[in-house]
Short mmCIF file of C-alpha atoms and ligand atoms in Angstrom, two decimals:
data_model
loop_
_atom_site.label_atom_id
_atom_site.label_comp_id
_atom_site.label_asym_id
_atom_site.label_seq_id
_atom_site.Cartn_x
_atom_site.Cartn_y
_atom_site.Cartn_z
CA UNK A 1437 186.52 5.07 272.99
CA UNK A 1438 184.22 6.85 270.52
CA UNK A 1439 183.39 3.89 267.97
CA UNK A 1440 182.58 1.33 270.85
CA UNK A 1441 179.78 -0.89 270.45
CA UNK A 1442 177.31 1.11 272.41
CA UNK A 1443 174.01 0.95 270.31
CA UNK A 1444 171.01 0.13 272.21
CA UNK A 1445 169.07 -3.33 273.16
CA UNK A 1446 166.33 -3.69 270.57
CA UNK A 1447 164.12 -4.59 273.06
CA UNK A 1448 164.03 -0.78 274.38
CA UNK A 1449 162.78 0.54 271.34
CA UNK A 1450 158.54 0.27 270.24
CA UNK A 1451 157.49 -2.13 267.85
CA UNK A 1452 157.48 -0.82 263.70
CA UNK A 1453 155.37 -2.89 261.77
CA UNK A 1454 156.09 -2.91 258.56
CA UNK A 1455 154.18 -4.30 255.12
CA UNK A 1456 155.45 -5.51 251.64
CA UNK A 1457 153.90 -5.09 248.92
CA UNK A 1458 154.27 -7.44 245.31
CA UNK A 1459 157.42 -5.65 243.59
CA UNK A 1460 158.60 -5.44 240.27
CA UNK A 1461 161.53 -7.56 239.29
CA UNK A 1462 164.59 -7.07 241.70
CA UNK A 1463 167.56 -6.43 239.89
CA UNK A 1464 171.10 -5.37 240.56
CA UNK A 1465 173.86 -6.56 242.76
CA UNK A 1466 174.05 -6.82 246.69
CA UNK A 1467 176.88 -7.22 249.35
CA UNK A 1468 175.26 -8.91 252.66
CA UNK A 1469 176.59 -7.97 255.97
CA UNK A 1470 179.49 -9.96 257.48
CA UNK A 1471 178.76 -13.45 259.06
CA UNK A 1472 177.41 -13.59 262.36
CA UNK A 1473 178.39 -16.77 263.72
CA UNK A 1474 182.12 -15.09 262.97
CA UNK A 1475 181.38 -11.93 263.61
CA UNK A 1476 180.76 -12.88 267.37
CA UNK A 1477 183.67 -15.46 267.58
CA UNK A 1478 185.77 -12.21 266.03
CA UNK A 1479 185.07 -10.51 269.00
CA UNK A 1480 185.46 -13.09 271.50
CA UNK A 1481 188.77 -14.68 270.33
CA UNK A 1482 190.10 -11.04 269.78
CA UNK A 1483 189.24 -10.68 273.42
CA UNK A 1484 191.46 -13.46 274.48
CA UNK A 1485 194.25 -13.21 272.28
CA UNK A 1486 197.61 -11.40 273.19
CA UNK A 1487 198.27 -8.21 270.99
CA UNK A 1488 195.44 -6.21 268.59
CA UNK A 1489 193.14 -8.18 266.18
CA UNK A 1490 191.90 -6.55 263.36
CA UNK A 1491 188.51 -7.22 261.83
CA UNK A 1492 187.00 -6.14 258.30
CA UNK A 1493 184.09 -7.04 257.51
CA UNK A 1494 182.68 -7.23 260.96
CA UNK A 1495 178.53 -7.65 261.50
CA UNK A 1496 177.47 -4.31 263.12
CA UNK A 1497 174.12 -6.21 264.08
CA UNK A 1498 173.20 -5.59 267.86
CA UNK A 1499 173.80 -8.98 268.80
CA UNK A 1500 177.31 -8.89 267.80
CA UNK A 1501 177.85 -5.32 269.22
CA UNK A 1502 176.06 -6.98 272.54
CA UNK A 1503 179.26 -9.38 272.31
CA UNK A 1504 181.46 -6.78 271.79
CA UNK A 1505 180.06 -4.55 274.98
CA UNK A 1506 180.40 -7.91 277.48
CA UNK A 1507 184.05 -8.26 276.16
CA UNK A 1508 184.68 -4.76 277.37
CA UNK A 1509 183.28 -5.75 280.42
CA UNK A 1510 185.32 -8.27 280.70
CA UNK A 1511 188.10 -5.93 280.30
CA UNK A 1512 189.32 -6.30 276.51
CA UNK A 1513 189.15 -2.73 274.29
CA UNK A 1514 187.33 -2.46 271.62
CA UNK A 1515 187.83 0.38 269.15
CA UNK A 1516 186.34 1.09 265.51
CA UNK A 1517 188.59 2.86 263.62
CA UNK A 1518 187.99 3.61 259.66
CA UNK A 1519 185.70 0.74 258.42
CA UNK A 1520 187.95 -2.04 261.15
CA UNK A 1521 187.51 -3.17 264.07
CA UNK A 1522 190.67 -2.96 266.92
CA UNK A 1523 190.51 -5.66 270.25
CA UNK A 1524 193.09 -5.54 272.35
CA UNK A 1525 192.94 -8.78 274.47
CA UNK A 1526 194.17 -9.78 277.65
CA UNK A 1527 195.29 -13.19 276.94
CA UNK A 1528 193.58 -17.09 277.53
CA UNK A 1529 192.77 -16.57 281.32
CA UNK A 1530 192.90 -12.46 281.64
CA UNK A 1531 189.52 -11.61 281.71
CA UNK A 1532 188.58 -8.94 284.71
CA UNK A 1533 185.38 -9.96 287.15
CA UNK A 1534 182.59 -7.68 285.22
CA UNK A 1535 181.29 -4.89 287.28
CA UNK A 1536 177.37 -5.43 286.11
CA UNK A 1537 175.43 -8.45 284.13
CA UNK A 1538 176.91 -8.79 280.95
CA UNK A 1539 173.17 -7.78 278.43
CA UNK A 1540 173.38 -10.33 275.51
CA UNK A 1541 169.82 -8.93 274.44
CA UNK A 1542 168.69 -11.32 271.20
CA UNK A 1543 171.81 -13.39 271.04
CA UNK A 1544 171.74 -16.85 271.78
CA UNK A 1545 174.98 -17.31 270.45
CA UNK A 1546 176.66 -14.46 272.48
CA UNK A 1547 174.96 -15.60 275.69
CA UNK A 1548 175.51 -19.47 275.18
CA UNK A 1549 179.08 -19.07 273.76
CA UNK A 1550 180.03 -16.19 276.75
CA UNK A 1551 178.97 -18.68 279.43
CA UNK A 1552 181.70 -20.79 278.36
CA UNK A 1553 184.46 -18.33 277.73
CA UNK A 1554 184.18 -16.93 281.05
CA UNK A 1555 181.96 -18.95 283.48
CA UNK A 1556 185.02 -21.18 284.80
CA UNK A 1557 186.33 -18.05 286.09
CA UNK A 1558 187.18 -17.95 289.71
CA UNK A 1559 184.24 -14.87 290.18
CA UNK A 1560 180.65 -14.70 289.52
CA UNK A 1561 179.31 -13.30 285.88
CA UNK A 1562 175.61 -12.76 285.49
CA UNK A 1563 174.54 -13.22 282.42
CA UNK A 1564 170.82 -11.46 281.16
CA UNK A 1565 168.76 -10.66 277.63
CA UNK A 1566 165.71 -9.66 275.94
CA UNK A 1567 161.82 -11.30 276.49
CA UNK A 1568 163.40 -13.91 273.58
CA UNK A 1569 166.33 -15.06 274.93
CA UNK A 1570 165.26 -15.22 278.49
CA UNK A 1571 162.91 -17.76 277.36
CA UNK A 1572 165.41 -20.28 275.54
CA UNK A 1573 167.18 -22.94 277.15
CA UNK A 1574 170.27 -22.73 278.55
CA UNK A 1575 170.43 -26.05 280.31
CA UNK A 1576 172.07 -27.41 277.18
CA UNK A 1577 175.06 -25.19 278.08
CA UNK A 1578 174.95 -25.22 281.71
CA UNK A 1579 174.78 -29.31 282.00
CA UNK A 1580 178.59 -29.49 280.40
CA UNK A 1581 179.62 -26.27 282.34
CA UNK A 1582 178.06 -28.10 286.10
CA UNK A 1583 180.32 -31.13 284.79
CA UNK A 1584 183.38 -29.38 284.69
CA UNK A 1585 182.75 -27.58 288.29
CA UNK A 1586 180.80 -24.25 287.79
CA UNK A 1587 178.39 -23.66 290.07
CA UNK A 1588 174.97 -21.66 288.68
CA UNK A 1589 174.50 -19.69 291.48
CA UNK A 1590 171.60 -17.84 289.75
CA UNK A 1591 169.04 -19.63 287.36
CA UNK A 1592 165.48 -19.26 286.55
CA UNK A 1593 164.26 -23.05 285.50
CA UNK A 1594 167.91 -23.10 283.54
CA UNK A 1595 166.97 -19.82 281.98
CA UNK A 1596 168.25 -16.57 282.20
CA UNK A 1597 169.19 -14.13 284.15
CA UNK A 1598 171.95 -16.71 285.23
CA UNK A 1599 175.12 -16.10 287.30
CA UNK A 1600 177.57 -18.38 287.40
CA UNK A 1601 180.97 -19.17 289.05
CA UNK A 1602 183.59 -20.52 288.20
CA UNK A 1603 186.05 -23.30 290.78
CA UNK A 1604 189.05 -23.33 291.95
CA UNK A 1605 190.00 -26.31 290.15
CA UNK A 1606 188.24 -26.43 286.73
CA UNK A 1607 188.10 -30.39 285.55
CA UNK A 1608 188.50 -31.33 281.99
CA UNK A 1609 185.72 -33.16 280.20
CA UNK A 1610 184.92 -35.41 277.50
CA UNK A 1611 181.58 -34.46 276.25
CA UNK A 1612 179.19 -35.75 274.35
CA UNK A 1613 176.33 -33.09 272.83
CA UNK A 1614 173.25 -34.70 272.68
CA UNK A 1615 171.40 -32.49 270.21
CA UNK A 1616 173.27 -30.69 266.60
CA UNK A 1617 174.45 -27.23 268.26
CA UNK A 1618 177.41 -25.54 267.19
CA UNK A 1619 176.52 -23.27 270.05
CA UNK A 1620 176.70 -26.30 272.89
CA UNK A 1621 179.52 -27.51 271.04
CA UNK A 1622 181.33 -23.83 271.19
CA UNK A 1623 180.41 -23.37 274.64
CA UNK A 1624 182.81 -26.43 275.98
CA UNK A 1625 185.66 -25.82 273.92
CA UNK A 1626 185.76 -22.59 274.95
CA UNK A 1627 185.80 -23.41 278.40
CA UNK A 1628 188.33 -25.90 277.87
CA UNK A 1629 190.95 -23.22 276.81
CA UNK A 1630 190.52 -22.08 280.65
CA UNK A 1631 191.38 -25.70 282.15
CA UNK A 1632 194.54 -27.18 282.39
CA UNK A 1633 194.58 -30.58 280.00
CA UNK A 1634 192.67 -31.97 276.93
CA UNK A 1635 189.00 -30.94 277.32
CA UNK A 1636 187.21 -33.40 274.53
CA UNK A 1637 184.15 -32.42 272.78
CA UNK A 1638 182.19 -35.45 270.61
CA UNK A 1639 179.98 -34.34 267.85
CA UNK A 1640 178.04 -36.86 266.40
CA UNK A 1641 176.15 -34.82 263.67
CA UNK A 1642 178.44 -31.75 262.17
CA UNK A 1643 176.94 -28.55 263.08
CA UNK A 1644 179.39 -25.05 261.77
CA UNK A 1645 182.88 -25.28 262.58
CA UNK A 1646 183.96 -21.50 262.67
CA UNK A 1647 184.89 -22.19 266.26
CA UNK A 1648 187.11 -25.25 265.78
CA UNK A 1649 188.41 -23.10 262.35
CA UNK A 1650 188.88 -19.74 264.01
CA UNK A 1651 190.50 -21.48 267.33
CA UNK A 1652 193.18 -23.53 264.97
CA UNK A 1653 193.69 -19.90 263.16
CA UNK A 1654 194.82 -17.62 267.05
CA UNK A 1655 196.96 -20.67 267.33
CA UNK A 1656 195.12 -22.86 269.74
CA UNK A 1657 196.16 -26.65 270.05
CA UNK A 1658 193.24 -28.14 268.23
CA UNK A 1659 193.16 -31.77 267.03
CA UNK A 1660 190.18 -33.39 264.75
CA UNK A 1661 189.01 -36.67 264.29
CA UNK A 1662 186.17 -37.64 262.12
CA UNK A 1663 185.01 -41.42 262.64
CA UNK A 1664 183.66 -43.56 259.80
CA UNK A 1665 180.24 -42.62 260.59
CA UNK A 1666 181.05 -38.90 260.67
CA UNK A 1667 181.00 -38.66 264.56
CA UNK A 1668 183.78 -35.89 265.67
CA UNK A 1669 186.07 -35.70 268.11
CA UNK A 1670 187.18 -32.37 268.71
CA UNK A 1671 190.29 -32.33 271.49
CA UNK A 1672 191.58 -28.77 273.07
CA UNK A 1673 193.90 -28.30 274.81
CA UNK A 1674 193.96 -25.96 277.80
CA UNK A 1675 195.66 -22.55 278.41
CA UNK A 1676 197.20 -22.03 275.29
CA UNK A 1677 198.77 -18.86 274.49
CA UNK A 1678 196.47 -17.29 271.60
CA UNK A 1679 197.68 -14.94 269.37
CA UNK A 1680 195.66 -11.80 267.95
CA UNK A 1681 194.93 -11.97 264.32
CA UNK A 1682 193.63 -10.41 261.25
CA UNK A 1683 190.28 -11.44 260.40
CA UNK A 1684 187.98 -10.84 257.59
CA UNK A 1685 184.53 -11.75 257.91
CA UNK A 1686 182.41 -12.95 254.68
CA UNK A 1687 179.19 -12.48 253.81
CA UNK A 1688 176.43 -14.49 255.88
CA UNK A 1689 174.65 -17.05 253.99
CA UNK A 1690 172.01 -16.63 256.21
CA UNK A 1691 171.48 -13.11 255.56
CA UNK A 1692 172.02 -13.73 252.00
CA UNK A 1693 169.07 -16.01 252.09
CA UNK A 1694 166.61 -13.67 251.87
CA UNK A 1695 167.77 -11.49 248.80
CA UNK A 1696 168.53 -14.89 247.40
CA UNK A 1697 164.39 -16.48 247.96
CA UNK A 1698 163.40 -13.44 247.02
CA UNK A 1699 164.85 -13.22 243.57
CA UNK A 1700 163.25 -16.65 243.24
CA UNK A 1701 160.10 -15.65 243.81
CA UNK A 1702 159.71 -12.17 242.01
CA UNK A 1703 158.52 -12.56 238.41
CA UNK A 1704 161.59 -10.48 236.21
CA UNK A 1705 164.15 -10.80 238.59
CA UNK A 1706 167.30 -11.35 238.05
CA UNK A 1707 170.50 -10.39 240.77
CA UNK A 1708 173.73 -11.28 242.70
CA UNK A 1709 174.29 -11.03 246.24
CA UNK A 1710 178.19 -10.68 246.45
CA UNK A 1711 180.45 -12.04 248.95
CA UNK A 1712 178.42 -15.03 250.77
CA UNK A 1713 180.41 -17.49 252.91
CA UNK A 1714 180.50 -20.90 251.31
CA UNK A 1715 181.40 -23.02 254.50
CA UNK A 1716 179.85 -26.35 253.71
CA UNK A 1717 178.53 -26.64 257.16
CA UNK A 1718 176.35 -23.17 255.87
CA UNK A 1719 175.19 -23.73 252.15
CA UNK A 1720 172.07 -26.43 252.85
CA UNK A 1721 169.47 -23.82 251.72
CA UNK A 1722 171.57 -22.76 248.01
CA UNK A 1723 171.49 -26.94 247.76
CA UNK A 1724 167.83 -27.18 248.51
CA UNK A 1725 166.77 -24.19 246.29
CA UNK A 1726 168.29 -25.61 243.68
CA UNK A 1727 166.95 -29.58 243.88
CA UNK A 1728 163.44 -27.07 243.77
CA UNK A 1729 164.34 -25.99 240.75
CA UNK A 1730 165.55 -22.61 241.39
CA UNK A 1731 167.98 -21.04 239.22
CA UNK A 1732 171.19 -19.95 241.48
CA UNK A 1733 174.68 -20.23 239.77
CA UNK A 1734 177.90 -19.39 242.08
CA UNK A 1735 180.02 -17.44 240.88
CA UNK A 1736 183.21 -16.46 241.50
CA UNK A 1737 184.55 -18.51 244.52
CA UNK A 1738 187.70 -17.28 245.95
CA UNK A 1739 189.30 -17.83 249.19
CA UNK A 1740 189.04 -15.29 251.94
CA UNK A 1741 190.66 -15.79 255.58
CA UNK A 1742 191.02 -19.18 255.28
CA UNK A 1743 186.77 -19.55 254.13
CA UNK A 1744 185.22 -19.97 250.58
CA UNK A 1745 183.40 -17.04 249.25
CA UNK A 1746 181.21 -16.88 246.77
CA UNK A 1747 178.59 -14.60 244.34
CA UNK A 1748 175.34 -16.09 243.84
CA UNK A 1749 173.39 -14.79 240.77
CA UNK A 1750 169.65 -15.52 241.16
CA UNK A 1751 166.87 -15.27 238.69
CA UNK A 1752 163.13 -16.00 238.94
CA UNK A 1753 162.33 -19.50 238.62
CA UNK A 1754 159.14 -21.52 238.53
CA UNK A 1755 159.89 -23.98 241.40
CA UNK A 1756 158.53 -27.81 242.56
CA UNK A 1757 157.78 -29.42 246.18
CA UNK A 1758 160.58 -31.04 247.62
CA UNK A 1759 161.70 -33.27 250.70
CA UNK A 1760 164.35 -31.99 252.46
CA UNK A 1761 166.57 -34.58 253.62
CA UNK A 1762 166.66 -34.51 257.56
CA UNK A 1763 170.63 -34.88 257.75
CA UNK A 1764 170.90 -31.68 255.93
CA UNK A 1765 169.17 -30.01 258.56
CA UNK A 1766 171.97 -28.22 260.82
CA UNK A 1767 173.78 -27.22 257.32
CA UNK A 1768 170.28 -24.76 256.70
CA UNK A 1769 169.21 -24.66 260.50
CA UNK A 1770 168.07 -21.12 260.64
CA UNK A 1771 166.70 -20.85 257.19
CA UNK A 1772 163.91 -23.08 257.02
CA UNK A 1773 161.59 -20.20 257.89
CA UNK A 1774 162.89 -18.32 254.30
CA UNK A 1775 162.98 -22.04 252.97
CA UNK A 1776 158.94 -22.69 253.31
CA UNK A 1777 158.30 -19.20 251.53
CA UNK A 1778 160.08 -20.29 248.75
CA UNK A 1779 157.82 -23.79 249.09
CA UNK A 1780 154.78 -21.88 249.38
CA UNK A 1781 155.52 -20.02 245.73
CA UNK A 1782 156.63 -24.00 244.62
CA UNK A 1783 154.40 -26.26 242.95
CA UNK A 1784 153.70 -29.38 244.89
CA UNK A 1785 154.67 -30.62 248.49
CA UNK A 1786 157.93 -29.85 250.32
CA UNK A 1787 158.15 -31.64 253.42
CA UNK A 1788 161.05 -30.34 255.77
CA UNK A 1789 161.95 -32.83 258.60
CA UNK A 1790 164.26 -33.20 261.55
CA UNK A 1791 163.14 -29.36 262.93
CA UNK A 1792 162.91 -30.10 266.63
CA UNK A 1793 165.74 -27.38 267.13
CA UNK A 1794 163.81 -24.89 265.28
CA UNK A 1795 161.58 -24.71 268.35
CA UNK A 1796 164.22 -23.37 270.30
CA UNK A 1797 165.54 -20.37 268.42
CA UNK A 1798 164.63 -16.51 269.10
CA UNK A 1799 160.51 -18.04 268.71
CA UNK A 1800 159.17 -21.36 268.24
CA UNK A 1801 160.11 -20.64 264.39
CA UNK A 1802 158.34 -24.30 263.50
CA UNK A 1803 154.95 -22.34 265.00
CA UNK A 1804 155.41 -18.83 264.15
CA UNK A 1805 156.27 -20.19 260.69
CA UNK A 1806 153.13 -22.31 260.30
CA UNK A 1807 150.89 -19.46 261.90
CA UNK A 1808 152.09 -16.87 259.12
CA UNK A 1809 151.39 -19.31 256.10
CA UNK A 1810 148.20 -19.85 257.44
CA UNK A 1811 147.70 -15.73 257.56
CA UNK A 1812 148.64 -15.54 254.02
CA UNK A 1813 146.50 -18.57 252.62
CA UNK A 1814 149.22 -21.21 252.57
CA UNK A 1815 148.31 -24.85 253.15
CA UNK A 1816 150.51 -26.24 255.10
CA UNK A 1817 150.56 -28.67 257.85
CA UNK A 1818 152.92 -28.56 261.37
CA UNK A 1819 154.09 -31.53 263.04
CA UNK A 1820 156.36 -32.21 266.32
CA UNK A 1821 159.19 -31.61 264.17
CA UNK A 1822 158.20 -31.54 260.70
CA UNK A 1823 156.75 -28.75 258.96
CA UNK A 1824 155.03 -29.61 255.15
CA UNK A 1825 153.90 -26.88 252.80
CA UNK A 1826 151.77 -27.43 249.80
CA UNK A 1827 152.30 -24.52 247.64
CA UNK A 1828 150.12 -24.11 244.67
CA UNK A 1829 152.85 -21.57 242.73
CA UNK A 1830 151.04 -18.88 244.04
CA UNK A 1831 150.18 -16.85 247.39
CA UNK A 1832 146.88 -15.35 248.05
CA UNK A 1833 149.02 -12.91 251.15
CA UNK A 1834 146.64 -10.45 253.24
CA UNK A 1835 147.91 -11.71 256.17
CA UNK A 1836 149.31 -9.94 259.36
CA UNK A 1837 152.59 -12.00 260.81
CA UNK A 1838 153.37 -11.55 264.23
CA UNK A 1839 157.49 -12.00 264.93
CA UNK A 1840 157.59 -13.07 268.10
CA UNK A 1841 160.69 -10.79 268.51
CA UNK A 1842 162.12 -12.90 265.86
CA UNK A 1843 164.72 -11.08 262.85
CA UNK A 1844 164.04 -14.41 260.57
CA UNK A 1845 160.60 -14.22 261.04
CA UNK A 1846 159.95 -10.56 260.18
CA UNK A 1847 162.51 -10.89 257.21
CA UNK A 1848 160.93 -14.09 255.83
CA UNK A 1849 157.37 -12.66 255.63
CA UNK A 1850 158.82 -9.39 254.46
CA UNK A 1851 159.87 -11.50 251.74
CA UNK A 1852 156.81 -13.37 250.99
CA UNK A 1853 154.74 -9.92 250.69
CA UNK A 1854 156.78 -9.24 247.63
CA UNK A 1855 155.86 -11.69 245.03
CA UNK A 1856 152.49 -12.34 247.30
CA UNK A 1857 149.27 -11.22 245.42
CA UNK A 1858 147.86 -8.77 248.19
CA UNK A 1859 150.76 -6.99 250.20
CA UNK A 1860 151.93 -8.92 254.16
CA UNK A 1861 152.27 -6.66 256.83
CA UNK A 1862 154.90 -7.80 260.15
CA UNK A 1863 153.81 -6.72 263.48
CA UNK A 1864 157.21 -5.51 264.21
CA UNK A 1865 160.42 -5.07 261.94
CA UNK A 1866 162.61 -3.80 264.84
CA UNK A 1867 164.90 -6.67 265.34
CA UNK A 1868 166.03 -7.15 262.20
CA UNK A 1869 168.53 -5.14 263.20
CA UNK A 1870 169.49 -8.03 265.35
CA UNK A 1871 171.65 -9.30 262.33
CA UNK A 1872 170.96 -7.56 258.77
CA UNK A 1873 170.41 -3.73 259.50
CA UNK A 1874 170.71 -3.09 256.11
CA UNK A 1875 167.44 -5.54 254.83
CA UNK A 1876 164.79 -2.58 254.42
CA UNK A 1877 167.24 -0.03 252.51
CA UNK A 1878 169.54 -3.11 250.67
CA UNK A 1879 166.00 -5.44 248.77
CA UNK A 1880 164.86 -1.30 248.86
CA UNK A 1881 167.88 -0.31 246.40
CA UNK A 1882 166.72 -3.79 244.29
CA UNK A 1883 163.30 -2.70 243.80
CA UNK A 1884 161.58 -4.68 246.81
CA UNK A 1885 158.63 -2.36 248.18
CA UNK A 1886 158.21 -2.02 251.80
CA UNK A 1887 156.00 0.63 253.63
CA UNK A 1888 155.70 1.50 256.90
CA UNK A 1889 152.79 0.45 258.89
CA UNK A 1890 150.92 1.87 261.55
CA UNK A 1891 151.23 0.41 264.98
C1 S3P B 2416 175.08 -20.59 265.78
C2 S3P B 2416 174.59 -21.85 265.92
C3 S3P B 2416 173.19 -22.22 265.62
C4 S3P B 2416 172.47 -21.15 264.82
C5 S3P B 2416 172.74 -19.77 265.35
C6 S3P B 2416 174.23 -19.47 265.29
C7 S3P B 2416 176.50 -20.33 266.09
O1 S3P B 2416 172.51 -22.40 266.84
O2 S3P B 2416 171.08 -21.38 264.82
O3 S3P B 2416 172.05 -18.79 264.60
O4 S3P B 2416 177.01 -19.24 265.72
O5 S3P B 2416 177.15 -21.19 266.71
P1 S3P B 2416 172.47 -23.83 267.62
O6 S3P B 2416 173.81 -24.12 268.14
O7 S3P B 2416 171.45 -23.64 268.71
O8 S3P B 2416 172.00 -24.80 266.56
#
């Protein structure tokens, strides 16, 4: 297998810090790498399907190709041939027990998603990861799993390393998630394809459906109901015969957030990032940007495997304060961080509420986010789960960011440095690679200017 996904952990390699400095105008067009929320589901459904799924497109981030090395444990084959992507699966229930712990590094989606697709199985998977993720929750995922008969016959304080085991008899649930996560959400339905009858999962706030989407599109037996008051009942039923696909993965939105605040913020700029998913459940922060004032016009929209895509042509824009309203939260959940640079460049007050999940991610983003606007002169003010910047259209920078092993964090700052007035340096830039290898050399090509820094 030449073109498995064998590149390292990140968290084997030293930090790079890295500084950017205040750039001329970025201008040109960029494509972002594929989505990773689908990129890791591409992997994972492949894995289970019956026959060879083929994916363009693919994320070759290291927490997808961490997805794609514990599906080969599992005993699907992955091959990269040309620019796709080849799984041959072994069909809803075929999974082999995995000789070692199955290394999600970063990836809380990999980990959280991979404890559902195979921890009902009738053998014991240990599942382990970087300093990051072995310090995020994972009772959220294991409550529903201990409900349906898994024991956890390895935890630390519901934290990784974890093994678990899967019964005899796997029970079907109904279950309720009790906080927005498409993860939690993803976890039980995926488990539910394992047990025989209608495993029922009730989401009460919408978080991204590329689960429910992807599952209805390898021919699962997937039935939706949205309640008046937007609750959703999301009904599976169990042992299905999936069927391998071909998938094309668009552009992440979240990745695309950074070229896209960027061009905001850059006096002269003026560029389009190419190919972004539009997914409703995904496009809070292009909504958000634009009630601030921000010039963004889409571009372009076209329909690509069954998804919305999109260009987004971004020029600089003087921007205002805003409040955020707290519903739109899951729709922009991991780009607040790139969402209160752009407020610090704004005029006025934004005030960003509903954040408690934002504690949880690869750092306590609400923190690390409030620590580096302090570094770089930004008032700002953090709250149990609100964060409220006052930017003054300008950012004095000078300030030294530490990630906290965090892609969104280093990328965000990176960001900032560039339209800052003295240059922001990131303790480490490492784990970007996490999800948009291509940041340094891709803003590079647009004009952004980032140096090296010294350990
Ligand atoms: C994801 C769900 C979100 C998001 C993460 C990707 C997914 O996490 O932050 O980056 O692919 O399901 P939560 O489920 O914890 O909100």
């Amino acid at each position: 297998m030449s073109s498995a996904p064998t590149a390292s952990a990140p968290h084997a390699t030293s930090p790079r810090p890295m500084t950017a400095s205040r750039s001329d105008g970025l201008r040109g067009r960029m494509r972002v790498p594929g989505d990773k929320s689908i990129s890791h589901r591409a992997f994972m459904f492949g894995a289970m399907a019956v026959g060879e799924t083929v994916v363009e497109g693919l994320l070759e981030g290291e927490d997808v190709l961490a997805t794609g090395r514990a599906m080969q444990a599992l005993g699907a084959t992955i091959e990269k041939r040309g620019e796709s992507w080849h799984i041959n699966g072994l069909g809803v229930g075929g999974f082999l027990e995995p000789q070692g712990p199955l290394d999600f590094g970063n990836a809380g989606t990999g980990v959280r998603l991979a404890m559902g697709l195979c921890g009902t199985y009738d053998f014991v998977t240990r599942f382990v990861g970087d300093a990051s993720l072995s310090a995020r929750p994972m009772k959220r995922v294991l409550d529903p799993l201990r409900a349906i008969g898994v024991e956890v016959v390895e935890h630390n304080d519901n934290r990784l390393p974890i093994a678990l085991r899967g019964p005899r008899t796997p029970l079907p649930i109904e279950y309720r998630v009790p906080m927005a996560s498409a993860q939690v959400k993803s976890c039980v339905l995926l488990a539910g394809l394992v047990i025989p009858g209608t495993t029922t999962v009730i989401e009460p706030i919408m978080t991204r459906d590329h689960t429910e989407k992807m599952l209805a599109g390898f021919g699962a037996d997937i039935q939706i109901t949205t309640e008046a008051d937007g609750t959703r009942i999301i009904e599976v039923s169990g042992l299905p015969e999936l069927k391998a696909q071909a998938v094309t993965v668009p552009g992440d939105p979240s990745s695309a957030a950074f070229p896209i605040v960027a061009g905001l913020i850059v006096p002269g700029s003026d560029l389009i990032v190419e190919n972004v998913l539009m997914n409703p459940t995904r496009t809070g922060l292009l909504t958000t940007l634009s009630e601030m004032g921000g010039q963004i016009e889409i571009i372009n929209r076209r329909l690509s495997g069954g998804e919305e895509i999109a260009d987004v042509h971004v020029r600089h824009s003087a921007l205002s304060g805003v409040t955020v309203p707290a519903e739109r939260a899951p729709s922009m959940i991991d780009e607040y961080p790139v969402l209160a640079v752009a407020a610090a460049f704004a005029e006025g007050e934004t005030v960003m509420e509903n954040l408690g999940e934002l504690r949880v991610k690869e750092s306590d983003r609400l923190a690390a986010v409030a620590r580096g606007l302090e570094a770089n002169g930004v008032d700002c003010t953090e709250e149990e789960e609100r964060l409220i910047v006052r930017g003054r259209g300008a950012v004095p920078g000078g300030g030294q960011v530490a990630t906290h092993l965090d892609h969104r964090i280093a990328m965000s700052f990176l960001v900032m440095g560039l339209a800052s007035d003295r240059p922001v340096s990131v303790d480490d830039r490492t784990m970007i690679a996490t999800s948009f290898p291509q940041f340094v050399p891709g803003l590079g090509a647009l004009g952004a200017r980032f140096t090296e820094a010294d350990a």
